[in-house]
CSV table of C-alpha atoms in Angstrom, one decimal:
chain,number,residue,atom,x,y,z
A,1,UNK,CA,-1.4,32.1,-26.6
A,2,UNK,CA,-3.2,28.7,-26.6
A,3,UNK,CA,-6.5,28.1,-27.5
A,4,UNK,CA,-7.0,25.8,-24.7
A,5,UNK,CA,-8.8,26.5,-21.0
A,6,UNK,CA,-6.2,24.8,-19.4
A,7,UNK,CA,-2.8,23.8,-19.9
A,8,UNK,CA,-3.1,20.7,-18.0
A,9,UNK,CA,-6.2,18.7,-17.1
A,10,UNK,CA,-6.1,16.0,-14.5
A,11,UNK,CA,-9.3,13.6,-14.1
A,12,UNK,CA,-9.3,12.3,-10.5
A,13,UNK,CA,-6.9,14.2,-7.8
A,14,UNK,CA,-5.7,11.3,-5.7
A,15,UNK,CA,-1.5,11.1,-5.0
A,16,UNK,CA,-1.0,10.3,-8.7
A,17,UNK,CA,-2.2,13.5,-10.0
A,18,UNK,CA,-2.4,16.0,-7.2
A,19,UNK,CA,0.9,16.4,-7.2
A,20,UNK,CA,2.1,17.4,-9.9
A,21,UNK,CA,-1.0,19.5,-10.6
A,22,UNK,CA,0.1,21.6,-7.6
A,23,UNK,CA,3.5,21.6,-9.2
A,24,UNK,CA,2.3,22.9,-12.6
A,25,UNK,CA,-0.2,25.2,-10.9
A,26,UNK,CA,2.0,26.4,-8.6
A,27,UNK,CA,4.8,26.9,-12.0
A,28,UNK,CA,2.0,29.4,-13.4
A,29,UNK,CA,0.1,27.1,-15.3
A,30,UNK,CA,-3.8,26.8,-15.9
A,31,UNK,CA,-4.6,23.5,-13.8
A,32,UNK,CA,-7.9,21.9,-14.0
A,33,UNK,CA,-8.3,18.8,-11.5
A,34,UNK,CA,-11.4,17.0,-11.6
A,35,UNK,CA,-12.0,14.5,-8.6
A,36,UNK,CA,-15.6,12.5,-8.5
A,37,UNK,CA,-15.0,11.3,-4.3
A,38,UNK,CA,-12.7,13.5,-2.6
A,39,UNK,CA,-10.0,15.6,-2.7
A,40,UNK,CA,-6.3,13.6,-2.6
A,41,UNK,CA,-8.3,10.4,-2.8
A,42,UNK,CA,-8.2,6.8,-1.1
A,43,UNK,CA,-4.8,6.9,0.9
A,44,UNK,CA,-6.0,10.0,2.6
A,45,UNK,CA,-9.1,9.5,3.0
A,46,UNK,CA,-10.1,5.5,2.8
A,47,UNK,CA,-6.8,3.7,3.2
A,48,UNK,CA,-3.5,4.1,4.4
A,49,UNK,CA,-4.1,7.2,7.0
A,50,UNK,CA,-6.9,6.1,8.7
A,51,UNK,CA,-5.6,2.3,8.5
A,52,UNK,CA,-2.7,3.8,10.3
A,53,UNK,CA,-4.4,5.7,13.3
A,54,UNK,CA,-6.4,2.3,13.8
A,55,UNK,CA,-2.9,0.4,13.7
A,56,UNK,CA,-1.1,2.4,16.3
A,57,UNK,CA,-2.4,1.1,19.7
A,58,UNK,CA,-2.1,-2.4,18.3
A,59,UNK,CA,1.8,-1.7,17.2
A,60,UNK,CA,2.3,-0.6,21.8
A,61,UNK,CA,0.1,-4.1,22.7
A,62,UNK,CA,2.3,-6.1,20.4
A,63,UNK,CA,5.6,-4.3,21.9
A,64,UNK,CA,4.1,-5.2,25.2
A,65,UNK,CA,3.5,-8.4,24.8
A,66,UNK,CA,7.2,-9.0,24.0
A,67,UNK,CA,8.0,-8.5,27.9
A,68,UNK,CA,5.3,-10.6,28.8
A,69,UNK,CA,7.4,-13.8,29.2
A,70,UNK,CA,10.0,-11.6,31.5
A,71,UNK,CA,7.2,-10.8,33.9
A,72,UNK,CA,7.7,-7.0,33.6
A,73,UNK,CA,3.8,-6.7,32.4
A,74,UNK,CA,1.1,-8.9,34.4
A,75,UNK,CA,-0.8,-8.6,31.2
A,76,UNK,CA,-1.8,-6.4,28.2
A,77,UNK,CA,-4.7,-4.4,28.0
A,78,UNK,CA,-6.9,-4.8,25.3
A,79,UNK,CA,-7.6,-2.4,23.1
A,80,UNK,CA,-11.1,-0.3,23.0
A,81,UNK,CA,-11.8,-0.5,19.6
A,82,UNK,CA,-14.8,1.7,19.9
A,83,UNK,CA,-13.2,4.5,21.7
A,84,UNK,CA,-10.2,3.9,18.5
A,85,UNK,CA,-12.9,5.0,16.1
A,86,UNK,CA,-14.4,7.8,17.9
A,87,UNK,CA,-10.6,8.8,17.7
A,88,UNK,CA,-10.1,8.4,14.1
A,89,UNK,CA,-12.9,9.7,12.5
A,90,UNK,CA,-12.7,13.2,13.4
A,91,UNK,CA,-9.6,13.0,12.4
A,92,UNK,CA,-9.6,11.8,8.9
A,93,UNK,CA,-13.3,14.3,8.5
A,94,UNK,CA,-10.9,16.8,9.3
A,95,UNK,CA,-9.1,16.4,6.1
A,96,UNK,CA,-11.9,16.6,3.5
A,97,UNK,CA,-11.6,20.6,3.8
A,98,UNK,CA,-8.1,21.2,3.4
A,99,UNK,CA,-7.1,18.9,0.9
A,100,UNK,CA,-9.3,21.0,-1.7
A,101,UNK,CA,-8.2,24.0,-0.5
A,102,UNK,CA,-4.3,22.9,-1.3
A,103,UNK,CA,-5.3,22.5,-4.5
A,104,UNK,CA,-7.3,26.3,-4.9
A,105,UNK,CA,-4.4,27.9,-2.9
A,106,UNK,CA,-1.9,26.2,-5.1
A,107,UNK,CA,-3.7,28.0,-8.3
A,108,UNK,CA,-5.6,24.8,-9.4
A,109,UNK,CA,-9.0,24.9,-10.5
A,110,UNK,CA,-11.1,22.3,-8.8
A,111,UNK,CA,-14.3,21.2,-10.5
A,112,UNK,CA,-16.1,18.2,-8.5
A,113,UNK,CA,-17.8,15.5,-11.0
A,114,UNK,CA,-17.3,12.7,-13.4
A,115,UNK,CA,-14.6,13.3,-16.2
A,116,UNK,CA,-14.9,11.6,-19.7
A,117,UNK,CA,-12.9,12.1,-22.5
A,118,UNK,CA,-14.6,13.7,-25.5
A,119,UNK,CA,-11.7,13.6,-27.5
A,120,UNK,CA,-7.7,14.5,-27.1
A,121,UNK,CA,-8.2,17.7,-25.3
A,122,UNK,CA,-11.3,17.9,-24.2
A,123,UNK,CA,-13.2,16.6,-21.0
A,124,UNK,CA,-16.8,16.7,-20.3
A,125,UNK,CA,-18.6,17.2,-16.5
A,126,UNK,CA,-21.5,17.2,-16.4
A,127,UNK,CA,-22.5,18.2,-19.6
A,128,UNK,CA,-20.1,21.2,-19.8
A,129,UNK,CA,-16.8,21.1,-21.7
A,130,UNK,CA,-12.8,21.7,-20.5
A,131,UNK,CA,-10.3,22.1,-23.1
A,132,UNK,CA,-6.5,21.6,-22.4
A,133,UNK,CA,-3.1,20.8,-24.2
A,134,UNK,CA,-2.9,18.0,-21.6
A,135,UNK,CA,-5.0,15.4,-20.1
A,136,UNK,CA,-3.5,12.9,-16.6
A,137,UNK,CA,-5.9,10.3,-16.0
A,138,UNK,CA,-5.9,9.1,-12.2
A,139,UNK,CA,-9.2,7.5,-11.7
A,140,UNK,CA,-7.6,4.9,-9.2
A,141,UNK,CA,-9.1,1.7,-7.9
A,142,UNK,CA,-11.7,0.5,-6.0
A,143,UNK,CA,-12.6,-2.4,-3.9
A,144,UNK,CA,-13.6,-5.6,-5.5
A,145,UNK,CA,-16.4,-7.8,-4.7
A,146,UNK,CA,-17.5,-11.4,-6.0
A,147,UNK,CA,-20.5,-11.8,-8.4
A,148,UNK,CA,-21.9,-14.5,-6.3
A,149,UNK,CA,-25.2,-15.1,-4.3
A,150,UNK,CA,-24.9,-13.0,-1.4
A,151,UNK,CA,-23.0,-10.7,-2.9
A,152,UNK,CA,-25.2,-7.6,-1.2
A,153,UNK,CA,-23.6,-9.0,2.7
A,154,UNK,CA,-19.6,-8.6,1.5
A,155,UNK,CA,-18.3,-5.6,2.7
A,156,UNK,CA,-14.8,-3.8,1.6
A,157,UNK,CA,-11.9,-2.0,3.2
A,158,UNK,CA,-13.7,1.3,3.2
A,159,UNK,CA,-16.3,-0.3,5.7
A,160,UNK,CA,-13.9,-1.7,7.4
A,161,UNK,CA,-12.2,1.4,8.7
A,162,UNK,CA,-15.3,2.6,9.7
A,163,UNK,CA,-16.7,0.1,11.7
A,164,UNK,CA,-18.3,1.0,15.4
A,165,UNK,CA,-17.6,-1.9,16.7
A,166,UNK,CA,-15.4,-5.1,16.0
A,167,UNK,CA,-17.2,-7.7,15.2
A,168,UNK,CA,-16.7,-11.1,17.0
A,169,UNK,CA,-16.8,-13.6,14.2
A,170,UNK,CA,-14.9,-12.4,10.5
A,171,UNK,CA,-14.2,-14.1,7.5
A,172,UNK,CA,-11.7,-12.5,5.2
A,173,UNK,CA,-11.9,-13.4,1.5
A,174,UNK,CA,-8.4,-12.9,0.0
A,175,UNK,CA,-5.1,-13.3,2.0
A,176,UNK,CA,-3.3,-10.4,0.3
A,177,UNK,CA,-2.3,-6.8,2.4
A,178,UNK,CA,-5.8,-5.6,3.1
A,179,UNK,CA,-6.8,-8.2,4.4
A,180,UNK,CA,-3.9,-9.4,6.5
A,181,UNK,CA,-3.3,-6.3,8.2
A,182,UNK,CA,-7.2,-5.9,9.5
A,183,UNK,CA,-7.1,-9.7,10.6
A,184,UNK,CA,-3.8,-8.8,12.6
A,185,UNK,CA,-5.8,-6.2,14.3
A,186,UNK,CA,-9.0,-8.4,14.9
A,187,UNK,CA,-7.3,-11.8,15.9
A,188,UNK,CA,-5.5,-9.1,18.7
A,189,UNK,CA,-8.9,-8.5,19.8
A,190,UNK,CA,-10.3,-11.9,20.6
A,191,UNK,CA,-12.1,-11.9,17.5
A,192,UNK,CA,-12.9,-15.3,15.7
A,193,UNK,CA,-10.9,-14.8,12.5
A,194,UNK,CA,-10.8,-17.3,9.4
A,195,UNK,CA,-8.8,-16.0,6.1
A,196,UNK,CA,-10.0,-17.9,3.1
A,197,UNK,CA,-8.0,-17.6,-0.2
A,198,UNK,CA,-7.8,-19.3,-3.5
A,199,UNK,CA,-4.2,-19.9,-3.9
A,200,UNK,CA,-1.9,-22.0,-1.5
A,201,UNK,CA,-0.2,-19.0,0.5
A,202,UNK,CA,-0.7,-15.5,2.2
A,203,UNK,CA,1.2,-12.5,1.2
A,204,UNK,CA,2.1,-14.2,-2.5
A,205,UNK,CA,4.5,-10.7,-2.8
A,206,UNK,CA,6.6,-11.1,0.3
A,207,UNK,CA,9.2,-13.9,1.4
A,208,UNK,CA,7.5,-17.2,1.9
A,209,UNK,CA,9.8,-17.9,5.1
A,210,UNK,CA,8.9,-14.7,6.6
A,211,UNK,CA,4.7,-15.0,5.5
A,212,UNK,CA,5.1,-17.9,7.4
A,213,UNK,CA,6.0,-16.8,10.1
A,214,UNK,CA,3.5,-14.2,10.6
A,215,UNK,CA,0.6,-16.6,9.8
A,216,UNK,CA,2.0,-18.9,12.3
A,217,UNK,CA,1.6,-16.2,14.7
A,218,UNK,CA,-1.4,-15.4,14.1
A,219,UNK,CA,-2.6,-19.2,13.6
A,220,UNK,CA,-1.6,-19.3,17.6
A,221,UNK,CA,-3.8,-16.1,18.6
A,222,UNK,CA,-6.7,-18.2,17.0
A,223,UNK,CA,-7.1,-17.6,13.0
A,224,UNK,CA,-7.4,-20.5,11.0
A,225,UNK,CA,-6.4,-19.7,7.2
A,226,UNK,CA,-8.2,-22.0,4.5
A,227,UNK,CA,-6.1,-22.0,1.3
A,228,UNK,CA,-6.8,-23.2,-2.0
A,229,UNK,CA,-10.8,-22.4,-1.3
A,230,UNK,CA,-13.4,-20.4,-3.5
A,231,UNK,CA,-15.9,-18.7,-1.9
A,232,UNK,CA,-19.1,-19.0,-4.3
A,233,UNK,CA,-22.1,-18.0,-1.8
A,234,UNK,CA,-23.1,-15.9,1.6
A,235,UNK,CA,-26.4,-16.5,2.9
A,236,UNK,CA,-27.9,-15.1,5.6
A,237,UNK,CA,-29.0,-17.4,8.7
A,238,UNK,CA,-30.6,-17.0,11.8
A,239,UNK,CA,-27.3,-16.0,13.5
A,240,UNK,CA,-24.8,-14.5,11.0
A,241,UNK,CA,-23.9,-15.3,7.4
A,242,UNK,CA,-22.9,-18.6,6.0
A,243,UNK,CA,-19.9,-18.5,3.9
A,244,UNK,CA,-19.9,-21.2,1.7
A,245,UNK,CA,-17.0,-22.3,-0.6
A,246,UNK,CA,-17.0,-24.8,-3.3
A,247,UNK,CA,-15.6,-27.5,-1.8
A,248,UNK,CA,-17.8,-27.5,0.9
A,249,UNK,CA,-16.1,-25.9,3.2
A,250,UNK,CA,-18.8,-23.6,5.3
A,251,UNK,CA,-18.1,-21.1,8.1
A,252,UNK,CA,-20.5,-18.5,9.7
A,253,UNK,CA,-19.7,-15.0,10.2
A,254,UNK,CA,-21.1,-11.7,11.5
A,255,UNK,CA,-18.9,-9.9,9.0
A,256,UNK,CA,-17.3,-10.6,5.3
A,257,UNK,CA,-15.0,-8.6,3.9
A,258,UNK,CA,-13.8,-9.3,0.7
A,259,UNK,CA,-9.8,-8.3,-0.8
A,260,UNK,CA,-9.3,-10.2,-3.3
A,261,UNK,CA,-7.7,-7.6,-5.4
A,262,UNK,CA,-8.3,-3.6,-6.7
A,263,UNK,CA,-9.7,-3.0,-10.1
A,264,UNK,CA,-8.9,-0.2,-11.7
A,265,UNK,CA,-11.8,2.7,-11.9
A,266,UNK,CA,-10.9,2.4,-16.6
A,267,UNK,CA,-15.3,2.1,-17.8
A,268,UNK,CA,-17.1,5.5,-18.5
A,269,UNK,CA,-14.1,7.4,-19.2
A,270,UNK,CA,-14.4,7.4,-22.8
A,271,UNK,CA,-10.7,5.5,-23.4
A,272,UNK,CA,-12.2,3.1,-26.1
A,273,UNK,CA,-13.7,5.6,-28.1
A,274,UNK,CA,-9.8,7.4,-28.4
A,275,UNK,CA,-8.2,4.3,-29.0
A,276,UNK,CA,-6.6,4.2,-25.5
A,277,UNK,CA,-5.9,0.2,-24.0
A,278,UNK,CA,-7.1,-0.4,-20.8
A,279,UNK,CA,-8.5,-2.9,-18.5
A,280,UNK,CA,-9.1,-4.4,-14.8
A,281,UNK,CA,-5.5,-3.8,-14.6
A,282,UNK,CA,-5.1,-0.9,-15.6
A,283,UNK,CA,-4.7,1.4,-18.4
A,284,UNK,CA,-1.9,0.7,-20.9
A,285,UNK,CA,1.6,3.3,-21.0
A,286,UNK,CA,4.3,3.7,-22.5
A,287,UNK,CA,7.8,4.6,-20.8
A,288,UNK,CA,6.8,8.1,-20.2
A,289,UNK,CA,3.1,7.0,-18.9
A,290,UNK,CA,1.9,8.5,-21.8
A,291,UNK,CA,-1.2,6.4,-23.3
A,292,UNK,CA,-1.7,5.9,-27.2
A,293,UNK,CA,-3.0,9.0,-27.0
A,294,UNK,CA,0.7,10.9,-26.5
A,295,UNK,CA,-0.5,14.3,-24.9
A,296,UNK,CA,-2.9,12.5,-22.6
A,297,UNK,CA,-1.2,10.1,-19.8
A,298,UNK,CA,-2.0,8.2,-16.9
A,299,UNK,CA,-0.7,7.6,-13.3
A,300,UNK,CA,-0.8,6.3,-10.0
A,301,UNK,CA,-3.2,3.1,-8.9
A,302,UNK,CA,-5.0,3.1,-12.6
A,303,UNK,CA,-1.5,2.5,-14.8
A,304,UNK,CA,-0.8,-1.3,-15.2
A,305,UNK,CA,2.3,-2.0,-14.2
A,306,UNK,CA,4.6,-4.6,-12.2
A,307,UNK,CA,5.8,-1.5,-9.6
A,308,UNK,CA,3.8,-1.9,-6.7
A,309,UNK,CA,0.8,0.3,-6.9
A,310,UNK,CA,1.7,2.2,-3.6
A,311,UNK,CA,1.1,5.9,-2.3
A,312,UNK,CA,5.2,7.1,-2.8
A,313,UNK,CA,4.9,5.1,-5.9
A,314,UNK,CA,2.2,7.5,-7.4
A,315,UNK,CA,3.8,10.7,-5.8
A,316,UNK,CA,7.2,9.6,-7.7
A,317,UNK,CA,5.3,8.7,-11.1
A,318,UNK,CA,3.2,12.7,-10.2
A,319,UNK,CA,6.8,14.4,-9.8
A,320,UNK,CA,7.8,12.7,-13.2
A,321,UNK,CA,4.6,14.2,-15.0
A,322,UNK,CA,5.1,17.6,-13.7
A,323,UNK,CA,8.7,17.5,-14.5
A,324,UNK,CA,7.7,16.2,-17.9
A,325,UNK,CA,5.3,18.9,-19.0
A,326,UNK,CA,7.6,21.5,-17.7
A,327,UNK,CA,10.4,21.0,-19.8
A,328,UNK,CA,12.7,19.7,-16.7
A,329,UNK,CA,13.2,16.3,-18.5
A,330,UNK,CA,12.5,14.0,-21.6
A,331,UNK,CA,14.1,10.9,-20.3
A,332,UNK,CA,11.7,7.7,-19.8
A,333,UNK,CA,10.7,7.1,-16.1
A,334,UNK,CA,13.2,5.0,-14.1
A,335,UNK,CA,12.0,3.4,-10.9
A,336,UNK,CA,13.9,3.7,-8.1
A,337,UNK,CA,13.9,0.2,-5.9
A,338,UNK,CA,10.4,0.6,-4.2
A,339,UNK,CA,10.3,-0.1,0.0
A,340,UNK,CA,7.2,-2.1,0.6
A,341,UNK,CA,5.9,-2.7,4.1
A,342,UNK,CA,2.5,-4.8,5.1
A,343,UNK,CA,1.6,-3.7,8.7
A,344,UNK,CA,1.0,-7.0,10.0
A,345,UNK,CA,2.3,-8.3,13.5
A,346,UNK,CA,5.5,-8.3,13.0
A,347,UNK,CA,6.0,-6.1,10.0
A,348,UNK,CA,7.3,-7.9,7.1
A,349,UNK,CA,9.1,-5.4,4.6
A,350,UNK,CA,11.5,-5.9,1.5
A,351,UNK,CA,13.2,-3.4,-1.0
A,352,UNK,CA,14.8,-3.9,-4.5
A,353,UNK,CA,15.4,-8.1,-5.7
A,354,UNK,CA,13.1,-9.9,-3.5
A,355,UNK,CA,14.4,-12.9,-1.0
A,356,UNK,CA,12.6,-16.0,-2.6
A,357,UNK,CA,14.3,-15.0,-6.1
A,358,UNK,CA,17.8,-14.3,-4.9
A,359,UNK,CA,17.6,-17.7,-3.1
A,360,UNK,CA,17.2,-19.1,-6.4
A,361,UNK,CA,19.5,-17.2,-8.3
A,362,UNK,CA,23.6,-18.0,-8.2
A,363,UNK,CA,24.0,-14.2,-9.0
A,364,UNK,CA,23.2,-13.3,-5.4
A,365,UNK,CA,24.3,-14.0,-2.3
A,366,UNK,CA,22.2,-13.9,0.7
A,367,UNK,CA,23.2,-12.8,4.0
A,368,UNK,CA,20.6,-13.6,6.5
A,369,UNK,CA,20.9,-11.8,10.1
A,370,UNK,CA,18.8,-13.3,13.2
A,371,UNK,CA,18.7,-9.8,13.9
A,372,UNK,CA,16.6,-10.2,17.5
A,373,UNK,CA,19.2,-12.2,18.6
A,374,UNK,CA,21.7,-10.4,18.2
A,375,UNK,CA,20.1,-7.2,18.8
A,376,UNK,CA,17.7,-7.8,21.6
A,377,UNK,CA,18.0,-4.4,23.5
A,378,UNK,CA,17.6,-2.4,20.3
A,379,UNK,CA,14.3,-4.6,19.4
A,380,UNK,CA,12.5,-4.5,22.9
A,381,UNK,CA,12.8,-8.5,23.3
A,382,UNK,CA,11.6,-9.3,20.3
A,383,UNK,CA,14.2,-12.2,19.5
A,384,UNK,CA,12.2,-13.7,16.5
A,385,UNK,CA,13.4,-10.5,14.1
A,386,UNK,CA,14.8,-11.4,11.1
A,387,UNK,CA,17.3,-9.4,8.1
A,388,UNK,CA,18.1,-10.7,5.1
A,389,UNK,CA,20.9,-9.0,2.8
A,390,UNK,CA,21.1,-9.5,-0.8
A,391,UNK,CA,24.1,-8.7,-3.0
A,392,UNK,CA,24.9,-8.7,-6.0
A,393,UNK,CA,27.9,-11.1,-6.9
A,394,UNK,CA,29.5,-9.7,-9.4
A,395,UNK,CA,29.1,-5.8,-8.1
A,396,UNK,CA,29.4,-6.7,-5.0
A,397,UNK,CA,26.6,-3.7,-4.4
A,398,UNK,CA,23.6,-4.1,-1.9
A,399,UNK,CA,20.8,-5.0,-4.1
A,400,UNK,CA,17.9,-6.2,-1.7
A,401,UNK,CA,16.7,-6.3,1.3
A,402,UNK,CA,13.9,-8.5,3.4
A,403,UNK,CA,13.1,-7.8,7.1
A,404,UNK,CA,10.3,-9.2,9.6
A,405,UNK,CA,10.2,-7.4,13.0
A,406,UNK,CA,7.9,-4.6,14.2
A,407,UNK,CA,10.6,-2.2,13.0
A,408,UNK,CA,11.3,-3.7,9.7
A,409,UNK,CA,9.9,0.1,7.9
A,410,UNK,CA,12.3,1.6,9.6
A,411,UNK,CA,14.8,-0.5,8.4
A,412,UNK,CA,14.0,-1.1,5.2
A,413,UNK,CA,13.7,2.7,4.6
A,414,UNK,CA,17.6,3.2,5.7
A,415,UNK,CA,18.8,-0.2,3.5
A,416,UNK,CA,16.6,1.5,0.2
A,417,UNK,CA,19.2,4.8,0.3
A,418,UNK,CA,21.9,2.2,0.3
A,419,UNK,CA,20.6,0.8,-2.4
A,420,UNK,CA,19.7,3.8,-4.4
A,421,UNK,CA,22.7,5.3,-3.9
A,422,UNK,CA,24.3,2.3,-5.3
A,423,UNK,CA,27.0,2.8,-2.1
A,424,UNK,CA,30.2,0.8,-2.3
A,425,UNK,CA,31.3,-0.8,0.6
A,426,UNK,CA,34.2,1.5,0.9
A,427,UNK,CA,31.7,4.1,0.8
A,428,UNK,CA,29.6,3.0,3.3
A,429,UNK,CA,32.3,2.2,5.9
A,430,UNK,CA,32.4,6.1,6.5
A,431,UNK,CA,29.2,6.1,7.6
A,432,UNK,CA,28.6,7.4,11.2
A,433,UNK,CA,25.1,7.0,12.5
A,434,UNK,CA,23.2,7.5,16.1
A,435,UNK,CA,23.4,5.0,18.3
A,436,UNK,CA,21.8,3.0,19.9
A,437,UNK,CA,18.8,4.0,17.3
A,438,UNK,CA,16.2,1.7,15.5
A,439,UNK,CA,18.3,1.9,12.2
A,440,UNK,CA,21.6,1.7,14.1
A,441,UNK,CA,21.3,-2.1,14.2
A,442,UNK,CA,20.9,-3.1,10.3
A,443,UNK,CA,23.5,-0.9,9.3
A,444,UNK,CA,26.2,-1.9,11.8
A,445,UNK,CA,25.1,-5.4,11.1
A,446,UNK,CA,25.1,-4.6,7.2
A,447,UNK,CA,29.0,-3.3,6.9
A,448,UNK,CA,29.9,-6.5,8.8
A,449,UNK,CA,28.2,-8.8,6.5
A,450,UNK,CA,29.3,-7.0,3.3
């Protein structure tokens, strides 16, 4: 019998570690998870659920306003953004109870506080201590914001989704996902939108030719995008806030949010004291997300890593762990090729080599598909929706993928099992699918361009 409380200890119970604590639990282990904020952390509760319910009336405007030029619509309406939130909030509330009692019915232990390592198998809350064999960290990220003047007026995504009422004038710090997906939403509304970022482009992770696209579209609905800018104050005036940058560039708001990146949630957790690396980025792991500490690892949003920190991302590297302490494997993690959407208007999505680099790259060949165009019953008139196909030269295997369209998830999703299941083109030409469905249209399209 072990000396320990618990077998398994996991510190922080968002997708990362909830998981697999269930599994464990669940396996007839001793689970303790400890969670801080609440129960299955910021995807259910502060990010991609709620950003989600807030998107959905916006995704039926934008399909609309793809039969506007046929005259089928005399106009769009316009969505109540109030009425929106009195519809999401209850909603997501409604979660807080039964994601903690997932985790008791599953056999986990939940203990609500702050987790520090004392040493390798033990964790203190509040004063009392938890013993186990094993320690997951999952402390996750949390919104950034500028030490500048002014500081106390910048507001983050969490804010965002909670909003009453849409403000008329917003300026965006950052031109990443957070921030492109609410200015799609606001510029929609009428809203005064300016997007301020230090480097030279939006969307740095997603094809330049597609980003482009999008911010042209938006740059017609009204935003105006100022690249290569700094913000370094926010004061408050008599009718809003002056955001200033340091080039001189000054704009007034009645709201700032700032995205300018997630740092990970590594200070108070006693890592130094153990020897364990960690920083803004994350904390430091080796191929099986163990930290230099090897019975106590890490996962999800707080590991730094070049895999896009994303919600199945965290679930897959949560299976892995509980896999691992089972017994059920001893292999090193392998990464499957990760499907990324941003939920802008259109969607731009991508999946295993990305576009820009197989453009450059003689290995690849790149098959790109004016999908609307050919497709235009199957994507309600939107003719501007692009594919792109890349293979692999030498394998001649499907090896990425690059979409912009308002159904590019949907596509991307069917092109990833392609490409997972490393299918042959033989292989693939048995395929029989529905038709005339979303997906029918990229794979017809794709075993013609193979």
């Amino acid at each position: 019998m072990s000396n320990y409380d618990f077998y398994a200890i996991f510190v922080g119970c968002g997708h990362g570690c909830d998981l697999a604590a269930r599994v464990l639990a669940k396996a007839g282990k001793r689970v303790a998870a400890i969670e801080r904020d609440l129960w299955m952390g910021t995807c259910t509760n502060y990010g991609c659920n709620a950003k989600i319910l807030l998107d959905g009336p916006f995704e039926l405007t934008t399909a609309m306003e793809n039969y506007l030029s046929l005259g089928i619509f005399d106009k769009v309406p316009q969505v109540n953004w109030e009425k929106l939130m009195q519809y999401k909030i209850p909603y997501i509330e409604a979660y807080k109870p039964v994601t903690k009692a997932l985790m008791e019915e599953s056999g986990c232990t939940c203990i609500h506080g702050h987790g520090k390592l004392k040493d390798a198998h033990t964790v203190v809350v509040d004063g009392k201590e938890y013993t186990a064999e094993y320690i997951v960290l999952g402390p996750g990220q949390r919104d950034n914001k500028l030490d500048i003047p002014g500081k106390e007026y910048i507001h983050g995504s969490r804010d965002m989704l909670s909003i009453e009422q849409m403000p008329k004038r917003i300026v965006f710090i950052g031109a990443g996902i957070i921030s492109m997906e609410f200015a799609s939403m606001a510029v929609d509304m009428g809203r005064e939108v300016t997007i301020i970022d230090h480097g030279d482009h939006a969307l740095k992770a997603y094809p330049r030719e597609y980003v482009d696209e999008v911010v042209a579209l938006m740059e017609k609905k009204g935003a105006r995008f100022k690249y290569c800018e700094d913000v370094c104050a926010i004061e408050k005036t008599a009718t809003g806030l002056m955001v200033k940058a340091k080039s001189g560039f000054e704009v007034e708001a009645d709201y700032v949010l700032e995205a300018t990146g997630r740092p990970v949630n590594y200070e108070n957790l006693g890592l130094e004291a153990l020897g364990i690396e960690a920083g803004p980025r994350g904390i430091k792991v080796d191929d099986h997300l163990r930290t230099a500490v090897k019975n106590i690892f890490a996962t999800g949003d707080a590991i730094d890593k070049r895999i896009p920190k994303l919600t199945p991302t965290a679930l897959f590297e949560s299976q892995y762990i509980a896999d691992l302490l089972l017994g059920k494997t001893d292999k090193p993690i392998c990464y499957p090729a990760v499907p990324n959407l941003v939920f802008t208007f259109p969607r731009i999505a991508q999946v295993g080599v990305g576009l820009d680099e197989a453009r450059k790259n003689n290995k690849y060949r790149v098959a790109d598909v004016p999908y609307g165009q050919f497709f235009l019953f199957n994507t309600h008139n939107e003719a501007t929706a692009k594919l792109a196909f890349i293979f692999d030269k030498e394998s001649n295997l499907l090896v990425g993928a690059a979409a912009v369209g308002s159904d590019a998830g949907a596509w991307i999703d069917v092109l990833s099992l392609v490409i997972f299941n490393k299918m042959t083109r033989e292989q693939f030409a048995h395929y029989i699918y529905a038709f005339p469905t979303t997906t029918c249209g990229p794979l017809m399209l794709l075993s013609q361009m193979w």
